CSV table of C-alpha atoms in Angstrom, one decimal:
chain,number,residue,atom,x,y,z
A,1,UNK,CA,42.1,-26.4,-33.6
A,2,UNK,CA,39.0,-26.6,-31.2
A,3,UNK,CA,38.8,-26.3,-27.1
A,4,UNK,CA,36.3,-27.0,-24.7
A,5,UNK,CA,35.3,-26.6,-21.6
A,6,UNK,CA,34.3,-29.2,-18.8
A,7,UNK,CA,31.0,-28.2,-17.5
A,8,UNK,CA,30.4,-30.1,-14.0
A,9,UNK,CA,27.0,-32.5,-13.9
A,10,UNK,CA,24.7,-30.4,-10.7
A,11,UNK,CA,24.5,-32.2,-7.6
A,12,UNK,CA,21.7,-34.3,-7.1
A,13,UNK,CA,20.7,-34.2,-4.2
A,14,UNK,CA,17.5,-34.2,-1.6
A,15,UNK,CA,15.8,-31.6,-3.2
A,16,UNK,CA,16.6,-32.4,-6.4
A,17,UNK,CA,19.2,-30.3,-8.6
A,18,UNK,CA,20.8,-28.6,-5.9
A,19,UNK,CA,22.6,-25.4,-6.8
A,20,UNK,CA,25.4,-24.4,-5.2
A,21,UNK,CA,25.0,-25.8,-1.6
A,22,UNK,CA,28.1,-25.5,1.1
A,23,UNK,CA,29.1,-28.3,2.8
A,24,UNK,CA,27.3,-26.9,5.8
A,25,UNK,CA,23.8,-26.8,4.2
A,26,UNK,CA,24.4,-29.5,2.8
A,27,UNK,CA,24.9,-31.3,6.5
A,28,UNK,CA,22.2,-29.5,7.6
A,29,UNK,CA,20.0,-31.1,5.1
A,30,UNK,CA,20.9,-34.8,5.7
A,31,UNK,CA,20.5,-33.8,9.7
A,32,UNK,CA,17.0,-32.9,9.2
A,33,UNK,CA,16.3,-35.1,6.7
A,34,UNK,CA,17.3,-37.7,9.2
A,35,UNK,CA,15.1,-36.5,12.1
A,36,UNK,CA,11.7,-35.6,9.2
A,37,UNK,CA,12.1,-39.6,8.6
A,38,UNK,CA,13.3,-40.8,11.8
A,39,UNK,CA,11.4,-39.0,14.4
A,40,UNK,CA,8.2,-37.4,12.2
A,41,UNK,CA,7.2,-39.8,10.1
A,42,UNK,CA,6.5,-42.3,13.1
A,43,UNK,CA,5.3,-39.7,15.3
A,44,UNK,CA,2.9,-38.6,12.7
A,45,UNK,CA,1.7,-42.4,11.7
A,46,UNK,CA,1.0,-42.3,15.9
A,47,UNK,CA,-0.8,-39.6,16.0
A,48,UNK,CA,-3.2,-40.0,13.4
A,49,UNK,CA,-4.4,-43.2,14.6
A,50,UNK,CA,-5.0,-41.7,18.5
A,51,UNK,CA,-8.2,-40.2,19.5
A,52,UNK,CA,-8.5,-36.5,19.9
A,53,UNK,CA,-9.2,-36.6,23.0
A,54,UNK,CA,-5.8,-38.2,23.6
A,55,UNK,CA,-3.5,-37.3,20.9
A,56,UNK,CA,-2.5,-33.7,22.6
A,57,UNK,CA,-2.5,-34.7,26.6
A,58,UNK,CA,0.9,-34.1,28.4
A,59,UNK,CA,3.2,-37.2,27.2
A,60,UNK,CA,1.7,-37.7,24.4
A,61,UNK,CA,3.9,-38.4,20.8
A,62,UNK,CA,2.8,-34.5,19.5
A,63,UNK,CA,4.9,-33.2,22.9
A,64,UNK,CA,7.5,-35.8,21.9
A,65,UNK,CA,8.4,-34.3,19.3
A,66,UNK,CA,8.6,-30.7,20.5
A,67,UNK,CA,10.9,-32.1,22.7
A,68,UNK,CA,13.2,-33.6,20.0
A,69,UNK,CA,13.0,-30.5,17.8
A,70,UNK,CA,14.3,-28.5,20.8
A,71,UNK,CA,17.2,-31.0,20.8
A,72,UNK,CA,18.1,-30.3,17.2
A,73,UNK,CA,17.6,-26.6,17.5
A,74,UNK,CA,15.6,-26.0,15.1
A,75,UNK,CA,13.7,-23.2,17.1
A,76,UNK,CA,14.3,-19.2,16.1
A,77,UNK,CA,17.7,-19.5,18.6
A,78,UNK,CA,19.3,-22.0,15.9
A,79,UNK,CA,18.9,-19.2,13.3
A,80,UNK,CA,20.3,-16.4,15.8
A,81,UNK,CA,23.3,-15.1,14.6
A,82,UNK,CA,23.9,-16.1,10.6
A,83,UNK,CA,23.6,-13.3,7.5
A,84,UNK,CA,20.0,-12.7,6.7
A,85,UNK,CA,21.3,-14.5,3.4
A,86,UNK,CA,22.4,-17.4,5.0
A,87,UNK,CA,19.5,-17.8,7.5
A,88,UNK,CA,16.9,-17.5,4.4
A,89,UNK,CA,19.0,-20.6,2.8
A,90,UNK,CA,19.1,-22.0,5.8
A,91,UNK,CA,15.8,-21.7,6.5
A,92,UNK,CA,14.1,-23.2,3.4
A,93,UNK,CA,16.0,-26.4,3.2
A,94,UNK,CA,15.0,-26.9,6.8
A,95,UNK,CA,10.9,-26.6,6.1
A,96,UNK,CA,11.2,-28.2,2.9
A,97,UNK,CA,12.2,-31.2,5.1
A,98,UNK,CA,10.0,-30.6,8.1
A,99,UNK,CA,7.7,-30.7,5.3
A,100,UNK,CA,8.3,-33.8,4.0
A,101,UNK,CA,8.8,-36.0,7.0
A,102,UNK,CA,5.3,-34.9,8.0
A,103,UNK,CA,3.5,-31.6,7.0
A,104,UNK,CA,1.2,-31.2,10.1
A,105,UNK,CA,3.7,-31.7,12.8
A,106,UNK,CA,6.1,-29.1,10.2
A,107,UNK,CA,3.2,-26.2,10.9
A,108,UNK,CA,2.9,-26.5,14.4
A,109,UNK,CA,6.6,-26.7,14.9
A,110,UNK,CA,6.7,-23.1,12.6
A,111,UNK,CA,3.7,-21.9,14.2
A,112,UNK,CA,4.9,-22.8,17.6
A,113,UNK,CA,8.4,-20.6,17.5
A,114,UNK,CA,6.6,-17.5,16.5
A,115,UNK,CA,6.1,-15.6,19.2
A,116,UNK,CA,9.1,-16.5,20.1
A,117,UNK,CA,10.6,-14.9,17.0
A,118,UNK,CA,9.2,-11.7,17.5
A,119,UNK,CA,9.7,-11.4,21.1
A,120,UNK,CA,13.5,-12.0,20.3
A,121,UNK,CA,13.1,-9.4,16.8
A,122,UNK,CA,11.4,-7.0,19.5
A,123,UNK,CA,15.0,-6.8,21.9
A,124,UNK,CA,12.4,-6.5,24.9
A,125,UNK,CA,13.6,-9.3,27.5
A,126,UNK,CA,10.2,-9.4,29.1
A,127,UNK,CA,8.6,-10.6,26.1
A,128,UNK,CA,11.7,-13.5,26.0
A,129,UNK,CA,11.0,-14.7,29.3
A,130,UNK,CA,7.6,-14.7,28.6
A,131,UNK,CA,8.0,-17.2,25.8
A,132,UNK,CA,11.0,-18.8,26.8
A,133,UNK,CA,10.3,-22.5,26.6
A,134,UNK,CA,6.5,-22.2,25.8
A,135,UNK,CA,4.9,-23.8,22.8
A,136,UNK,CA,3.4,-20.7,20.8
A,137,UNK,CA,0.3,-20.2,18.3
A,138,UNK,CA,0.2,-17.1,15.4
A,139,UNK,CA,-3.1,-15.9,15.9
A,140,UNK,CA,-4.0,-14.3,12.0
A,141,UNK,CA,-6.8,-15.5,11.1
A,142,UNK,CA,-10.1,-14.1,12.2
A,143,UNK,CA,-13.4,-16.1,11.9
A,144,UNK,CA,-15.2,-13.3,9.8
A,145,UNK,CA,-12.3,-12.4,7.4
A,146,UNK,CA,-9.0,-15.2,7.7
A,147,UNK,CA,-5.9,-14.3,7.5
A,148,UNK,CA,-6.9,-10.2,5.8
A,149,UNK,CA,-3.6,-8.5,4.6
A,150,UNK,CA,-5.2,-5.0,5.1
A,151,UNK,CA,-4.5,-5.8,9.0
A,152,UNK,CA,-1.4,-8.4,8.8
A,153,UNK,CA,0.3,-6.3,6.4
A,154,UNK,CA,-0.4,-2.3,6.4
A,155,UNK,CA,2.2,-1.4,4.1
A,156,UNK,CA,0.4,-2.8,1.1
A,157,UNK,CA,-3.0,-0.9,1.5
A,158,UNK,CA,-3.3,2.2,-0.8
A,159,UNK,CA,-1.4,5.6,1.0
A,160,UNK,CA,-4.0,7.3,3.1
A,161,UNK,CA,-6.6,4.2,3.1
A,162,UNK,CA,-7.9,2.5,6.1
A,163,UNK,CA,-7.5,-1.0,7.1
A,164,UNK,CA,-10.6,-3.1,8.4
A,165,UNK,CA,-10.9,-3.8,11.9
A,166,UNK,CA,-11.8,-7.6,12.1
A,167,UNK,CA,-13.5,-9.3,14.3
A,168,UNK,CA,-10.8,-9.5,17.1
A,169,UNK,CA,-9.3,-6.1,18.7
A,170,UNK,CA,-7.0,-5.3,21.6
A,171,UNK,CA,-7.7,-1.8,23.7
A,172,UNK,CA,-4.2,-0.8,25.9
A,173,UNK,CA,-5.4,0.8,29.4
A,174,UNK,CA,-2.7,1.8,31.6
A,175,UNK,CA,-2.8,-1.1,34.0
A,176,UNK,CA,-3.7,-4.1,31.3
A,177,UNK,CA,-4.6,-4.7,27.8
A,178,UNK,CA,-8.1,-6.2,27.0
A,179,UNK,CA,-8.8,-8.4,24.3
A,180,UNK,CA,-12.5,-8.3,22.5
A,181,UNK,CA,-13.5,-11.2,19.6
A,182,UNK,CA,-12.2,-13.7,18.7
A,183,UNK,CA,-9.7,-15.5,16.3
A,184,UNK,CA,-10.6,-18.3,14.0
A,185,UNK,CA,-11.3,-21.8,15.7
A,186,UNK,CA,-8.4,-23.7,13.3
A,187,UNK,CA,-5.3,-21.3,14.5
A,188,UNK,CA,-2.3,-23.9,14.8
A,189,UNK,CA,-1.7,-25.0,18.0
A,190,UNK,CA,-4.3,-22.9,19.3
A,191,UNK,CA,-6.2,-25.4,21.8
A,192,UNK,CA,-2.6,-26.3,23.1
A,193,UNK,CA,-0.6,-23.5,22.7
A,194,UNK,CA,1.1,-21.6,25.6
A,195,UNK,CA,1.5,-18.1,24.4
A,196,UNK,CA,0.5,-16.4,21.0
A,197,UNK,CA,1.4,-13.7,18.9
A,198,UNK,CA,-1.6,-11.7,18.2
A,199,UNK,CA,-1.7,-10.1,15.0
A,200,UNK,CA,-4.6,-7.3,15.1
A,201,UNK,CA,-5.6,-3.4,15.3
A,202,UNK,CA,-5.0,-2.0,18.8
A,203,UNK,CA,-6.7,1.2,20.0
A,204,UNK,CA,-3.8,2.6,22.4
A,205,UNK,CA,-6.6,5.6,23.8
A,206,UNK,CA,-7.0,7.6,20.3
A,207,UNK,CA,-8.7,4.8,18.9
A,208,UNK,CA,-7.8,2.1,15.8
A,209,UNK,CA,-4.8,3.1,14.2
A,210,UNK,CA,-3.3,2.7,11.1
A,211,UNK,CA,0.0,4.5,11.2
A,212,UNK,CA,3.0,2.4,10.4
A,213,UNK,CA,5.3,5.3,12.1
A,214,UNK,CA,5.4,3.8,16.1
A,215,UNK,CA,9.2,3.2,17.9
A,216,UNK,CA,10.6,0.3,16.9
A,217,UNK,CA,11.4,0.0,20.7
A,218,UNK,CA,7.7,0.2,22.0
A,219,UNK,CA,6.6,-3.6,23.8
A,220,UNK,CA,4.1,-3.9,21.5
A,221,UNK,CA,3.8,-3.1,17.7
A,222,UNK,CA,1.0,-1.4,16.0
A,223,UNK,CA,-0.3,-4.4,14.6
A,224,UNK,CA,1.1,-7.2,17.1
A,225,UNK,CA,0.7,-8.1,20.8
A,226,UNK,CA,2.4,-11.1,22.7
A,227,UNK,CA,0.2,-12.6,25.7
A,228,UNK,CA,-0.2,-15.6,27.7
């Protein structure tokens, strides 16, 4: 006597062998698949045979398409809300698309919701309104280091080493916070962005820090500052 057992064929799908997607990612998937070939690819064909000069001016196709990515909510609002599970799913089908309808455009559309991401991870409503409806740059890199992981990411350095300074700093006063240096001439979105999330040491009075130990409630992290 034998048995067996029926094994299902995977889904083939957009990405390939697709394991286990719910109907919703799965519809979420052929949305932005839609829009990458749709709306991107065109845009992108557009924009790369404009000059400069003109390819960034108010009007143009590269703000035509920050308007219809609004539209299908793909900024950090149309994550708001799922499992941290389901948002990381959710997440990486969306880029993988952005991705493929056109890899530029996919950047500055991730670059440009950053600061928003963080002023909305910070619960500080000033920093919300501040980037409410701005298009946003990630300024990480640094013109004598790029993007150094002793300053983005202070957790990984040896316990009890120091972190290197880089070339751009911020120093809090009581009335304003200055900003000394510069960041790297390539930061995405950076001639046209709005605001930015500044990712650098801070000298709050006792000089450069280090410590990874400040309130989580604090307007500005050790490490990151929102500005206009």
């Amino acid at each position: 006597m034998s048995s067996h057992t029926q094994v299902p064929l995977p889904v083939v799908g957009l990405s390939g062998f697709d394991a286990g997607l719910s109907p919703e990612e799965q519809g979420a998937q052929a949305g932005v698949h839609r829009f990458a070939s749709e709306v991107m690819r065109p845009i992108g064909r557009e924009l790369d045979r404009m000059p400069a000069d003109q390819a960034y001016l108010p009007g143009s196709p590269f703000w035509q398409f920050h308007g219809e990515a609004l539209k299908l909510g793909l900024g950090p609002e149309g994550m708001m809300g799922l499992p941290p599970e389901q948002a990381a799913r959710m997440e990486g089908l969306v880029v993988e698309e952005l991705a493929w309808g056109d890899a530029g455009l996919a950047v500055s559309a991730g670059a440009g919701g950053m600061p928003m991401l963080m002023a909305r991870a910070s619960g500080q409503q000033e920093l919300i309104d501040l980037c409410e409806g701005k298009l946003g740059c990630w300024g990480a890199t640094q013109p004598d280091r790029g993007s150094d992981g002793l300053i983005l990411y202070p957790e990984e350095r040896h316990p009890g080493s120091q972190g290197n300074k880089g070339n751009l700093q911020a120093t809090f006063t009581p009335d304003e916070i200055i900003f000394n240096g510069q960041t790297s001439a390539w930061v995405s979105n950076g001639p046209v962005a709005q605001v930015a999330l500044m990712d650098i040491v801070a000298d709050y009075g006792q000089g450069y820090r280090h410590r990874l130990d400040r309130s989580s409630h604090d307007l500005f992290s050790e490490n990151q500052a929102l500005g206009c």
